GROMACS .gro file of C-alpha atoms in nm:
model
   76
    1UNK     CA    1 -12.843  22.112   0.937
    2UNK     CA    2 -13.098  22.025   1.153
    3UNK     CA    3 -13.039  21.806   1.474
    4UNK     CA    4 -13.329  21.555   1.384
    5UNK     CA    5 -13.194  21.501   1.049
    6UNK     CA    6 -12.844  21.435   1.176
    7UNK     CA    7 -13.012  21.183   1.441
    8UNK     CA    8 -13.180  21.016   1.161
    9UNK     CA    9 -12.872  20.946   0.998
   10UNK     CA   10 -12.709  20.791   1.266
   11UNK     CA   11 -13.019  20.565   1.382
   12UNK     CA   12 -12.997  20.474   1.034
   13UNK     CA   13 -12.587  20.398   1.029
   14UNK     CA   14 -12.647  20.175   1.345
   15UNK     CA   15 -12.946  19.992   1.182
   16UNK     CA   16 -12.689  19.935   0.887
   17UNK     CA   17 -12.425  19.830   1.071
   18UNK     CA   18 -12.689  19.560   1.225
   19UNK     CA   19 -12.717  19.412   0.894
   20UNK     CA   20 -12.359  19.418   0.833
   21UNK     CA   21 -12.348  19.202   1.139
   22UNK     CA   22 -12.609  18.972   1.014
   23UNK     CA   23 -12.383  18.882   0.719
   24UNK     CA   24 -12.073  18.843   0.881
   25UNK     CA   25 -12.274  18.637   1.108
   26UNK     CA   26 -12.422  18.410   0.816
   27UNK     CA   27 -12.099  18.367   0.651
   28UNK     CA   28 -11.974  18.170   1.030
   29UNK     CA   29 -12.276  18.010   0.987
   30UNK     CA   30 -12.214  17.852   0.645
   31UNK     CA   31 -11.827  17.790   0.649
   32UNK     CA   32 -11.885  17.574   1.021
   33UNK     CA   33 -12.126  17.390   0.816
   34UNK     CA   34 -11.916  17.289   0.542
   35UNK     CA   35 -11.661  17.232   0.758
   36UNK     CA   36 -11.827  16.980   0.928
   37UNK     CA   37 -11.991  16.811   0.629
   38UNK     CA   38 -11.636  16.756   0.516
   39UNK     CA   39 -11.520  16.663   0.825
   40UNK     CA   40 -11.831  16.403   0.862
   41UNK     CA   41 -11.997  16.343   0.531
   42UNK     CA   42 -12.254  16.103   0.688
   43UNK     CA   43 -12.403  16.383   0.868
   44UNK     CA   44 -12.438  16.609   0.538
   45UNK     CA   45 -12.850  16.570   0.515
   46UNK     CA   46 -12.857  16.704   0.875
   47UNK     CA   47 -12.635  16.945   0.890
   48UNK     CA   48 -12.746  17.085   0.515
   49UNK     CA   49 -13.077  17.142   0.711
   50UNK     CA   50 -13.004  17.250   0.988
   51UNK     CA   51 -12.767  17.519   0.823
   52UNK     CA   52 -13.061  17.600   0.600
   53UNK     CA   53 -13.276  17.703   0.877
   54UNK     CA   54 -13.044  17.885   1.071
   55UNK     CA   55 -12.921  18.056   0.725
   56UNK     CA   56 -13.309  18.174   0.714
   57UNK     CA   57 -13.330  18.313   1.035
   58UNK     CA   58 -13.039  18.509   1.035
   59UNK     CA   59 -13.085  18.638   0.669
   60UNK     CA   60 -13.435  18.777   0.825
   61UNK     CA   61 -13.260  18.960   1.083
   62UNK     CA   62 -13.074  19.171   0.800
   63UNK     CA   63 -13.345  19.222   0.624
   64UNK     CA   64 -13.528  19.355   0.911
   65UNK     CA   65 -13.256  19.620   0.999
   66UNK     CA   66 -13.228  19.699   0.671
   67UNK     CA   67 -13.630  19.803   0.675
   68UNK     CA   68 -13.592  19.936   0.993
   69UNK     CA   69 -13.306  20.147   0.858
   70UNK     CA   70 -13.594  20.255   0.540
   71UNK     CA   71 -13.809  20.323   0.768
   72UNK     CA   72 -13.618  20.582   1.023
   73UNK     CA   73 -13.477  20.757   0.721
   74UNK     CA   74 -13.830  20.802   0.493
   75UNK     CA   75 -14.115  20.776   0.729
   76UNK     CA   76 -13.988  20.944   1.061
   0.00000   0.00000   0.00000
């Protein structure tokens, strides 16, 4: 097996594991917000936003390790 190919593998295992990350990550995310919308229902408009947006940016952070992890193992 060649050395570049094994290297490619294992760029592409970390860039995995960065995603894998990302969803534990959004998964926080959520269950803090429902825990405080039913620990402080007046505040569910906010907090349903704010966990929107910060849902967003962390689902784009998986997807971009995930294309990072297409691109090291098709391109390079």
């Amino acid at each position: 097996m060649d050395p570049v190919i094994g290297m490619k593998a294992l760029a592409a295992a970390i860039a995995i594991f960065s995603s894998g990350c990302s969803s534990i990550g959004e998964g926080l995310l959520v269950s803090k917000a429902i825990d405080g919308m039913s620990r402080n229902p007046e505040m569910y408009s906010k907090l349903r936003s704010s966990m929107i947006i910060g849902a967003a940016l962390v689902e784009t952070c998986g997807i971009y390790a995930l294309l990072v992890a297409i691109l090291i193992i098709f391109v390079m």
